[in-house]
Tab-separated table of N, CA, C and O in Angstrom:
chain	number	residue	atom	x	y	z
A	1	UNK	N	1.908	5.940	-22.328
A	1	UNK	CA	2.711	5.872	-21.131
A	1	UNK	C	4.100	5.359	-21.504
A	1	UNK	O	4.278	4.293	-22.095
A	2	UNK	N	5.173	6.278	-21.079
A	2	UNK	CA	6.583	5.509	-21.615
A	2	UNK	C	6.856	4.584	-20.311
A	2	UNK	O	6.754	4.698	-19.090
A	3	UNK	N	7.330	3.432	-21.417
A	3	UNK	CA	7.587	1.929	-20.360
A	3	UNK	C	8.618	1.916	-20.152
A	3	UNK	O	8.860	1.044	-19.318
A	4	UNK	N	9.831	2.662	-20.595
A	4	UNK	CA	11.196	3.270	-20.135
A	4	UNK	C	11.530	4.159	-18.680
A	4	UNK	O	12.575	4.070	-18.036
A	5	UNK	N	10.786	4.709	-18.473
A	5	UNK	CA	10.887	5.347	-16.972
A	5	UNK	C	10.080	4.755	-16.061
A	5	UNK	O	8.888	4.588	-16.317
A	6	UNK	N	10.549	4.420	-15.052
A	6	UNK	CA	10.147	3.597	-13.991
A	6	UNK	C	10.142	4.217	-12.691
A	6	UNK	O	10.834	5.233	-12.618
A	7	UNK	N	9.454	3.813	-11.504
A	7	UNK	CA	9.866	4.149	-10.335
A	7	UNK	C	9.654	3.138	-9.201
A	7	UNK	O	8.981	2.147	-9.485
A	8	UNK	N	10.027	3.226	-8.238
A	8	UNK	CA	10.190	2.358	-6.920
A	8	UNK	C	9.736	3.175	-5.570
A	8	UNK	O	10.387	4.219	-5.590
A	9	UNK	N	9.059	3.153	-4.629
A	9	UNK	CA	9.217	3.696	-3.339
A	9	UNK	C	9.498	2.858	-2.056
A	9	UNK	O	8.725	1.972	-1.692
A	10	UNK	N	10.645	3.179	-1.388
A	10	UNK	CA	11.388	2.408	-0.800
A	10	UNK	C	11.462	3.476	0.628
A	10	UNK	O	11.462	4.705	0.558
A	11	UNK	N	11.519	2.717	1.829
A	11	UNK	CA	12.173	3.539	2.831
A	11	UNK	C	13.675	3.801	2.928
A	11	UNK	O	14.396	3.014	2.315
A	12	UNK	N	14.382	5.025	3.769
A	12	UNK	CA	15.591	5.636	3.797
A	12	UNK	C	15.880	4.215	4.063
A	12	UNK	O	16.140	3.660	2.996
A	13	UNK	N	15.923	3.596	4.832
A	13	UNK	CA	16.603	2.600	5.894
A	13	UNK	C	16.856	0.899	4.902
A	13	UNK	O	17.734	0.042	5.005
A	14	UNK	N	15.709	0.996	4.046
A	14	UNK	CA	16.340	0.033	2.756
A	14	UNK	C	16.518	0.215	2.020
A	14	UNK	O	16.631	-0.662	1.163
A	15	UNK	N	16.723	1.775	1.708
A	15	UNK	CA	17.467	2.074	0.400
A	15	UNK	C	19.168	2.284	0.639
A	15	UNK	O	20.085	2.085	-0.158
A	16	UNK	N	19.208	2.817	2.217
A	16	UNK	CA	20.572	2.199	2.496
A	16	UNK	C	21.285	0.720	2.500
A	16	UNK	O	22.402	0.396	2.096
A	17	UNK	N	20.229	-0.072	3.106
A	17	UNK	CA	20.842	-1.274	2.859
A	17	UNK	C	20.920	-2.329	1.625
A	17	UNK	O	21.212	-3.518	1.494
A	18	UNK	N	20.541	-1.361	0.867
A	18	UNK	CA	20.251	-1.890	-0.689
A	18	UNK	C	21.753	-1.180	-1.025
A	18	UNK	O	22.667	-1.990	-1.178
A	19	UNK	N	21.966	-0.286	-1.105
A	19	UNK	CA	23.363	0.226	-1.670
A	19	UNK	C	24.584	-0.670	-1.307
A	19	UNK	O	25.514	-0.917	-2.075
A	20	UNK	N	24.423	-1.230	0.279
A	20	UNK	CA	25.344	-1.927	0.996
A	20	UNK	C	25.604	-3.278	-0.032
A	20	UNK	O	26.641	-3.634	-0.592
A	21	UNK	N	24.227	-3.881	-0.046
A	21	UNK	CA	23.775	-5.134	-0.818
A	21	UNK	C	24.083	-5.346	-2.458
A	21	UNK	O	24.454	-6.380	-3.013
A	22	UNK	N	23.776	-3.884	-3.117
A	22	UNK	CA	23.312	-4.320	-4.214
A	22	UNK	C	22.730	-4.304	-4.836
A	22	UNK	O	23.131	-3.908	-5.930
A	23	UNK	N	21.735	-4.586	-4.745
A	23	UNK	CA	19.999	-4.699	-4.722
A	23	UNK	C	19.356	-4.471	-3.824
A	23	UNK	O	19.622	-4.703	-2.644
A	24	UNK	N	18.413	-3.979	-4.270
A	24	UNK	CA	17.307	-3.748	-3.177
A	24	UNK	C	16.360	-5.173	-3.433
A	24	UNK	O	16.340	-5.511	-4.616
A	25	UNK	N	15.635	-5.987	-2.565
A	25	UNK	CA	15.236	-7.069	-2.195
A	25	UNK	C	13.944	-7.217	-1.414
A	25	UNK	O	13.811	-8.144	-0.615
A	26	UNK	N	12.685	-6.037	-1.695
A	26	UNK	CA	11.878	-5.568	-1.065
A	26	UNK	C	10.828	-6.853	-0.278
A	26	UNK	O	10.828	-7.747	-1.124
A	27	UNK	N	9.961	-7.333	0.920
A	27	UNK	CA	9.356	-8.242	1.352
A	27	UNK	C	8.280	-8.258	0.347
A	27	UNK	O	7.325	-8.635	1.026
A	28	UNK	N	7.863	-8.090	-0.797
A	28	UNK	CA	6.709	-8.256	-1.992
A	28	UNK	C	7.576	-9.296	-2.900
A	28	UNK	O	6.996	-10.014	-3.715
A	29	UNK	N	8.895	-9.342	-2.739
A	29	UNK	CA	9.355	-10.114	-3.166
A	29	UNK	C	9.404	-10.784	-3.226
A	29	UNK	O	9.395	-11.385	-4.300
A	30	UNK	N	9.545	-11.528	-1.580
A	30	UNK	CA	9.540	-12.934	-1.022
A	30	UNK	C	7.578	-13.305	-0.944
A	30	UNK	O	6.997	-14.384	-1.058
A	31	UNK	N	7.176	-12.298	-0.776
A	31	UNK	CA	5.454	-12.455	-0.798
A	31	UNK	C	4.537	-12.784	-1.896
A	31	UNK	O	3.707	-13.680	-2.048
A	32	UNK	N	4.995	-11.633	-2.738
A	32	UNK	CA	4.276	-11.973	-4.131
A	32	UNK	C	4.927	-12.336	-5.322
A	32	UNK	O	4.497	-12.409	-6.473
A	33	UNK	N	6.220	-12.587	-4.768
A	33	UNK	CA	7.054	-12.355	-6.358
A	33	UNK	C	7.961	-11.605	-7.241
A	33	UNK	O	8.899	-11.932	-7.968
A	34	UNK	N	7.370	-10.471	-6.942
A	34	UNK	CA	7.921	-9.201	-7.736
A	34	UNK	C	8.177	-8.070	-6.879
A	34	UNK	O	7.961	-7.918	-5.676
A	35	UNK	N	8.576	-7.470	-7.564
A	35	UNK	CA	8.994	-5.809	-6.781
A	35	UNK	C	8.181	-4.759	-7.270
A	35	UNK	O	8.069	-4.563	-8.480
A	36	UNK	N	7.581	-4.040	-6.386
A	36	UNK	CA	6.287	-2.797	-7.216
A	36	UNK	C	7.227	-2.055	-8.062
A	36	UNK	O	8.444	-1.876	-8.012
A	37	UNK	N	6.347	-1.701	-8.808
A	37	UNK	CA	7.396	-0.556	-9.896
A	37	UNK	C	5.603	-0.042	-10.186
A	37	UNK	O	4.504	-0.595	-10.136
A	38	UNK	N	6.351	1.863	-10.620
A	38	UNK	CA	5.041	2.043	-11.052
A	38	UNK	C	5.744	2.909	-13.004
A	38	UNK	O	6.630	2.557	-13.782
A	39	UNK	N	4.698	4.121	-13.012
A	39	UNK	CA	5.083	4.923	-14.137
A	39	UNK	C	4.930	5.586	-13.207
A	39	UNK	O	4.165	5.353	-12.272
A	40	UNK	N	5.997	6.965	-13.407
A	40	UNK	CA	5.800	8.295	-12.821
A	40	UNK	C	4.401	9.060	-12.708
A	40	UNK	O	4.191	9.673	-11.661
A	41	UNK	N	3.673	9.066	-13.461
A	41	UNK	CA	2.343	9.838	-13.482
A	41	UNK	C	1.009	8.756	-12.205
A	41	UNK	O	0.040	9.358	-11.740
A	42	UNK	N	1.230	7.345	-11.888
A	42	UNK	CA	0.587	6.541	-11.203
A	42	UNK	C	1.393	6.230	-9.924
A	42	UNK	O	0.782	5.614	-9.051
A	43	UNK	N	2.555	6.536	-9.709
A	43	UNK	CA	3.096	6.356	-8.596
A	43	UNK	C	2.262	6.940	-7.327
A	43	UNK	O	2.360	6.316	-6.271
A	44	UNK	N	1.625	7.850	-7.365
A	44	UNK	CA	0.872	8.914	-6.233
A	44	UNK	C	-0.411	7.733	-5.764
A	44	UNK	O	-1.100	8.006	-4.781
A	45	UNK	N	-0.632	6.570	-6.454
A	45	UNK	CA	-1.773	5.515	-6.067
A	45	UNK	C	-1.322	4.688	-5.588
A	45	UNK	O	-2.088	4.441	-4.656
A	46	UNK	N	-0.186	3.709	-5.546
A	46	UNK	CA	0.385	3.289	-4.920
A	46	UNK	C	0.868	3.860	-3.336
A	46	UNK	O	0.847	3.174	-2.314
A	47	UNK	N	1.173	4.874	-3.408
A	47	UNK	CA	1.673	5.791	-2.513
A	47	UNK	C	0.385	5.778	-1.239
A	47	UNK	O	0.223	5.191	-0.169
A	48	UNK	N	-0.151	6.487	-1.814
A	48	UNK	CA	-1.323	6.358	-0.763
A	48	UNK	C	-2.133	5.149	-0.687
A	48	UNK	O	-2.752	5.510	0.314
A	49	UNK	N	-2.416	4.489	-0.836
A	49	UNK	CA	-2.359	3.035	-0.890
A	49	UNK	C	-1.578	2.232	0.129
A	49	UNK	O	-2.226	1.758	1.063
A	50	UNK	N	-0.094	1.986	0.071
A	50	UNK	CA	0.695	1.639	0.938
A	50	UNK	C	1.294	2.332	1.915
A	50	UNK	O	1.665	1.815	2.969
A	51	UNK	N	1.409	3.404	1.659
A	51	UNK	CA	2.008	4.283	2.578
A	51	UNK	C	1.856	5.660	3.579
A	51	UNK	O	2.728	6.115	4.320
A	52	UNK	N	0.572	6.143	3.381
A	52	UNK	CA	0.029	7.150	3.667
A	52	UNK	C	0.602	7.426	5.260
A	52	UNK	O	0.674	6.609	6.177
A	53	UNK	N	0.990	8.900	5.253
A	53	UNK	CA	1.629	9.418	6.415
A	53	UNK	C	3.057	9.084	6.743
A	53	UNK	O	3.693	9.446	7.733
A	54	UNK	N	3.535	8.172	5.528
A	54	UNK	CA	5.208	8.042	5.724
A	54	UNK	C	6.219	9.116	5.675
A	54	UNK	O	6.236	10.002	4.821
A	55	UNK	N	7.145	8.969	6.741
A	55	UNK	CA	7.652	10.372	6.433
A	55	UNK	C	9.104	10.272	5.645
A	55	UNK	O	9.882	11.181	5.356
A	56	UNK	N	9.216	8.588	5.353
A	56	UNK	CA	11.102	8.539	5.402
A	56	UNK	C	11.188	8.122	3.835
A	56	UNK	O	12.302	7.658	3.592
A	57	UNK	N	10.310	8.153	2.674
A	57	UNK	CA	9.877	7.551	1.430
A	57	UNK	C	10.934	8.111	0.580
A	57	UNK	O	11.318	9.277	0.666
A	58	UNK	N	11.442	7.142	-0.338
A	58	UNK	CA	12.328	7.848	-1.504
A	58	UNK	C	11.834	7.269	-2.590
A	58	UNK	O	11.573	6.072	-2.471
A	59	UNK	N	11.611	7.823	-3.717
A	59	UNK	CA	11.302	7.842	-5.018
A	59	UNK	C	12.594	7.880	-6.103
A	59	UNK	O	13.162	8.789	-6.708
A	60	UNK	N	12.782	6.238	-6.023
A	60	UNK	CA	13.884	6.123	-6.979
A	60	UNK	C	13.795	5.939	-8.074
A	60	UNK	O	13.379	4.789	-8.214
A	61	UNK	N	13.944	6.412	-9.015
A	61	UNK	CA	13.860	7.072	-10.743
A	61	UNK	C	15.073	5.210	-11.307
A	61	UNK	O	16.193	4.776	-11.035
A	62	UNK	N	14.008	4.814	-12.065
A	62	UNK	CA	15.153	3.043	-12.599
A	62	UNK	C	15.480	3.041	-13.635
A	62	UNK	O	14.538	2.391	-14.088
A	63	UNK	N	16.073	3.239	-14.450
A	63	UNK	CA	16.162	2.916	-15.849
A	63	UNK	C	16.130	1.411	-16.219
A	63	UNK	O	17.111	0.684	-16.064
A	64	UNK	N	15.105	1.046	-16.649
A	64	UNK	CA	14.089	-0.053	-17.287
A	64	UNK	C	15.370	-1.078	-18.088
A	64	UNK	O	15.561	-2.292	-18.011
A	65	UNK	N	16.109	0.005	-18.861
A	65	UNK	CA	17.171	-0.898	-19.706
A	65	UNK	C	17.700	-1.470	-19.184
A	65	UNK	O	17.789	-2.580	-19.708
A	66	UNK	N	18.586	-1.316	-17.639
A	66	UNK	CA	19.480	-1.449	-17.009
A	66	UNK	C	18.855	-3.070	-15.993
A	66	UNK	O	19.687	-3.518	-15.204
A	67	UNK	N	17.669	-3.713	-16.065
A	67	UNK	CA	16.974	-4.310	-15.085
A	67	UNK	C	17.407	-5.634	-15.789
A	67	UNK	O	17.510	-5.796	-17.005
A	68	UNK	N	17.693	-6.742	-14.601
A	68	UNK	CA	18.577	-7.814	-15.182
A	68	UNK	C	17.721	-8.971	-15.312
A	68	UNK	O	17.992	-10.045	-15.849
A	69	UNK	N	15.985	-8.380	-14.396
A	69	UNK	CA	14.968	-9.994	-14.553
A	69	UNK	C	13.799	-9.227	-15.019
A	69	UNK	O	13.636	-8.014	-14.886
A	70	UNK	N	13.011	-10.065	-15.577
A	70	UNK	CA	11.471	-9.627	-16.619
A	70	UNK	C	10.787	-8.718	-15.729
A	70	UNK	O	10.637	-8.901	-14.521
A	71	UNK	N	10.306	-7.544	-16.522
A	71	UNK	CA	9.324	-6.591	-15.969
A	71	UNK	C	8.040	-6.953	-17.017
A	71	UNK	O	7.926	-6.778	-18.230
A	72	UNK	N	6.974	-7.631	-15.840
A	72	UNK	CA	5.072	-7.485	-16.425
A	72	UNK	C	4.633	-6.133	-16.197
A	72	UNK	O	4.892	-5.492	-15.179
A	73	UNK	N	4.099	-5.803	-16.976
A	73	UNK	CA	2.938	-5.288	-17.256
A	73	UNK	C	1.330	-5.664	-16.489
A	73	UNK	O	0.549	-6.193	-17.280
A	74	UNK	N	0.872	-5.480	-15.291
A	74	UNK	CA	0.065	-6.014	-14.897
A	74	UNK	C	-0.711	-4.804	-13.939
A	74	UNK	O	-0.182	-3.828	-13.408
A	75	UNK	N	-2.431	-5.306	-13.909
A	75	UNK	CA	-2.965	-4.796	-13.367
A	75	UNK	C	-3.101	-4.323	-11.698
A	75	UNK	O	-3.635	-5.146	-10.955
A	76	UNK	N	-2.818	-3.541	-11.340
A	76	UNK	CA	-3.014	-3.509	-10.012
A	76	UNK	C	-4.122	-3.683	-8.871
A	76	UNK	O	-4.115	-4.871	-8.549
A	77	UNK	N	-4.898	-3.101	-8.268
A	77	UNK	CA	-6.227	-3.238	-7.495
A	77	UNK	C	-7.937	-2.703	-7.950
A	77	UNK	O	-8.324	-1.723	-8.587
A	78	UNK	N	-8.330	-3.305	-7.604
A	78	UNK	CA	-9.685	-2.993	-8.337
A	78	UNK	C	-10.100	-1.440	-8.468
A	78	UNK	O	-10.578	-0.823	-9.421
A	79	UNK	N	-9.773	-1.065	-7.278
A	79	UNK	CA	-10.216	0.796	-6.951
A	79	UNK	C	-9.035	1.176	-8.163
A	79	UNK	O	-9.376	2.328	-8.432
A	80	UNK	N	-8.008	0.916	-8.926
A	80	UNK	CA	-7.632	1.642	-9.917
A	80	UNK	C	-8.399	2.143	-10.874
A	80	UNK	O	-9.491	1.707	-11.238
A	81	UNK	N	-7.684	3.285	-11.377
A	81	UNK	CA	-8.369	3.130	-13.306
A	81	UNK	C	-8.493	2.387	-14.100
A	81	UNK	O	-7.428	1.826	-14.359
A	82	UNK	N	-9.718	1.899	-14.958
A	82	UNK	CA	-9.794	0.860	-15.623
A	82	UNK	C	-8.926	0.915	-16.752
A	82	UNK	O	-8.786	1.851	-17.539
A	83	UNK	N	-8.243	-0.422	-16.742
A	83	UNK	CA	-7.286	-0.511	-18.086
A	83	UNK	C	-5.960	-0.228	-17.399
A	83	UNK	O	-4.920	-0.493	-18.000
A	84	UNK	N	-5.927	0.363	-16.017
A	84	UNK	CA	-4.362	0.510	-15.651
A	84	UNK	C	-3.570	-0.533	-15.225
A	84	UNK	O	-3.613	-1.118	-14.142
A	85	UNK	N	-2.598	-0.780	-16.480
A	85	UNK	CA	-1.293	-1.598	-15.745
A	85	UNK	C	-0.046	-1.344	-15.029
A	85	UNK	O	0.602	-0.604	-15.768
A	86	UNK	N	0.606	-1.576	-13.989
A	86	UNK	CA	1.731	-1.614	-13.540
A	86	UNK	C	2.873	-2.368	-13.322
A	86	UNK	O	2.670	-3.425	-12.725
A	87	UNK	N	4.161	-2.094	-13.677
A	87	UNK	CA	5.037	-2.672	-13.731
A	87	UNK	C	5.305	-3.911	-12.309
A	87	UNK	O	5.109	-3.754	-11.104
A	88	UNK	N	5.596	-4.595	-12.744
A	88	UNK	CA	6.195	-5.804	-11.513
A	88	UNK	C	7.322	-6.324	-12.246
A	88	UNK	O	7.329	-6.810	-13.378
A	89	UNK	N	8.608	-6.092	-11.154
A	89	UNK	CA	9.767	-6.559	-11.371
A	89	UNK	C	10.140	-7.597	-10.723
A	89	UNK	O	10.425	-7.488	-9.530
A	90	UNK	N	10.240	-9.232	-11.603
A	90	UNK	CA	10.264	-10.584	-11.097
A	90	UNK	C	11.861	-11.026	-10.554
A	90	UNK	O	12.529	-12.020	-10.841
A	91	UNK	N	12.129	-10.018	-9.774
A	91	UNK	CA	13.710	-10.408	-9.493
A	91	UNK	C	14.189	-9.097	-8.160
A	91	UNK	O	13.557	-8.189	-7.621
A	92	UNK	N	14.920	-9.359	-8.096
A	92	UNK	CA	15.615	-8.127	-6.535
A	92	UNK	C	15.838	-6.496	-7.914
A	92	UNK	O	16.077	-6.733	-9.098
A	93	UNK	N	15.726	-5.377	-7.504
A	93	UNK	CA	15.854	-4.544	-8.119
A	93	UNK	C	17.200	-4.088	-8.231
A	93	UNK	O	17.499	-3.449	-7.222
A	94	UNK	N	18.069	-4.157	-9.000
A	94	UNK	CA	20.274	-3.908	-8.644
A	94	UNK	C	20.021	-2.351	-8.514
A	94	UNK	O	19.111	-1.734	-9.067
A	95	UNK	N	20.809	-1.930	-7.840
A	95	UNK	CA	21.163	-0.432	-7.331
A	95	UNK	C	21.656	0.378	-8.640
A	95	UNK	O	21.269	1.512	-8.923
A	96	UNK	N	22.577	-0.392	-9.395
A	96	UNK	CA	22.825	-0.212	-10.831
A	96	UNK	C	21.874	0.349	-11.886
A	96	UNK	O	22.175	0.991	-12.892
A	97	UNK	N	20.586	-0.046	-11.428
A	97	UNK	CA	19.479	0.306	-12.368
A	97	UNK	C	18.829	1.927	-12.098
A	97	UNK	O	18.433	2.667	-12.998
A	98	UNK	N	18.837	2.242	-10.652
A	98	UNK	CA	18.522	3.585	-10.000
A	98	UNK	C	19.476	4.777	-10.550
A	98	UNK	O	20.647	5.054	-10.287
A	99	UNK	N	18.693	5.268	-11.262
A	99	UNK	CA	19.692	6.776	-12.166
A	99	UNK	C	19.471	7.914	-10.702
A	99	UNK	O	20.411	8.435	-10.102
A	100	UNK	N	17.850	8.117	-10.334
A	100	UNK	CA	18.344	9.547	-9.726
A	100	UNK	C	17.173	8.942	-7.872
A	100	UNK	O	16.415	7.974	-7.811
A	101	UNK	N	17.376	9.575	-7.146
A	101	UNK	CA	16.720	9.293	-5.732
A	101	UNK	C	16.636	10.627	-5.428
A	101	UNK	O	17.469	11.510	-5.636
A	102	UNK	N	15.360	10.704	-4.825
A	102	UNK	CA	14.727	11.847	-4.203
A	102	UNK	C	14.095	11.772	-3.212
A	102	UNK	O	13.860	10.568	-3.114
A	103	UNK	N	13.355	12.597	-1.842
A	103	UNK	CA	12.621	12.134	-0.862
A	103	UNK	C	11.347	12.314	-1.960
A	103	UNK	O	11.449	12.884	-3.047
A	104	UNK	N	10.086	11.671	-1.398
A	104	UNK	CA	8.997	11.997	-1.917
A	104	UNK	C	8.020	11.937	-0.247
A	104	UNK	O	7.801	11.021	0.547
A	105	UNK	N	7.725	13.058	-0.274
A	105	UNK	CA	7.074	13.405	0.780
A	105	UNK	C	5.189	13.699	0.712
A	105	UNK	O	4.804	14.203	-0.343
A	106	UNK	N	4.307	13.451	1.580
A	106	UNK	CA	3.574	13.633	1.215
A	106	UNK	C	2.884	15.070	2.042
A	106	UNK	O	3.339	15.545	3.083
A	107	UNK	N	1.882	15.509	1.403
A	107	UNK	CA	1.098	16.838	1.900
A	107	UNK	C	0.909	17.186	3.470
A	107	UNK	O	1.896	16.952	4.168
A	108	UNK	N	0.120	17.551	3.913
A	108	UNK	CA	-0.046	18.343	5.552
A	108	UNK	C	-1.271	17.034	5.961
A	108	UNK	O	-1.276	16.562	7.098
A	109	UNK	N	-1.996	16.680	5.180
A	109	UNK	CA	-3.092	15.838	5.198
A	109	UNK	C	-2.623	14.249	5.086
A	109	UNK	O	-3.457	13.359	5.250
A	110	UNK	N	-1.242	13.953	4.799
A	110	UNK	CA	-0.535	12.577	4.666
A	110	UNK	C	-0.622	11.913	3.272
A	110	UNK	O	-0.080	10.904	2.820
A	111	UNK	N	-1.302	12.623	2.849
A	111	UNK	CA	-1.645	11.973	1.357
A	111	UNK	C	-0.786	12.774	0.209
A	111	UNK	O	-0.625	13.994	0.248
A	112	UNK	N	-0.036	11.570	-1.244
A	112	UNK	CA	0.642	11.748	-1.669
A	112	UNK	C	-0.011	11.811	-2.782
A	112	UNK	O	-0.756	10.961	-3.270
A	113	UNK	N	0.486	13.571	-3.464
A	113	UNK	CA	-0.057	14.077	-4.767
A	113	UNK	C	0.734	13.676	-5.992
A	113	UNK	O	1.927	13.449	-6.191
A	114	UNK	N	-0.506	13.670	-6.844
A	114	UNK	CA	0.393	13.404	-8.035
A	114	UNK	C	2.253	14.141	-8.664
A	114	UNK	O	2.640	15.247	-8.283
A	115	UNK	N	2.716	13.649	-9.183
A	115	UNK	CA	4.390	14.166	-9.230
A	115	UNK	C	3.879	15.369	-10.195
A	115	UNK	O	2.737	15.252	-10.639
A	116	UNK	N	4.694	16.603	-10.579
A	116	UNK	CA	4.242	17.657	-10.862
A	116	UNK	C	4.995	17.041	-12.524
A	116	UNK	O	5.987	16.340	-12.723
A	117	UNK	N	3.782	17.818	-13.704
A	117	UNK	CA	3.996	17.530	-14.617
A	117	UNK	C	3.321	15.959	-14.858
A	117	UNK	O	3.649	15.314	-15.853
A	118	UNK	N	2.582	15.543	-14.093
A	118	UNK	CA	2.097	14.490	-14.837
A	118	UNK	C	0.121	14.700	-15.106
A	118	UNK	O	-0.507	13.859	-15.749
């Protein structure tokens, strides 16, 4: 798994006010600590997981180099694959770090498929 490409899913409405800001500053932040980050090929578990039937979701592409506080390596929820870790970013995510943004939408059924090519 390359630990260089990263991703985030954020709504339209704080990914605008993250541009305004700076950073994006997600409430997992103030809750758990960190900011979700996944790998492109595991992002679709998260997704449905937190978000199922969202319609306003953007899938922001981070470049890892560019991130100014420690990214873990850590396990996510039990229903994962065994052995799967996911990124947690221990700091606000800078707008600086986001190379490309896309909608990521999910199917007719609300549920979000894996990204194509993974």
């Amino acid at each position: 798994m390359d630990r260089d490409i990263l991703v985030h899913l954020c709504g339209e409405t704080e990914w605008a006010a993250a541009q305004r800001d700076g950073r994006l500053h997600p409430v997992s932040l103030d809750e758990v600590g960190f900011v979700h980050l996944s790998a492109p090929q595991q992002v679709h578990l998260p997704a449905n997981r937190l978000y199922r039937g969202r319609t306003d979701l953007l899938l922001l592409h981070v470049n890892a180099e560019k991130l100014t506080d420690p990214v873990q390596w850590e396990p996510g929820v039990p229903t994962d694959p065994d052995g799967m870790l996911f990124p947690h970013l221990y700091g606000p995510l800078p707008v600086a770090a986001v190379s490309a943004v896309r909608p990521y939408r999910s199917g007719p059924d609300g549920r979000f498929a894996p990204l194509p090519g993974d």
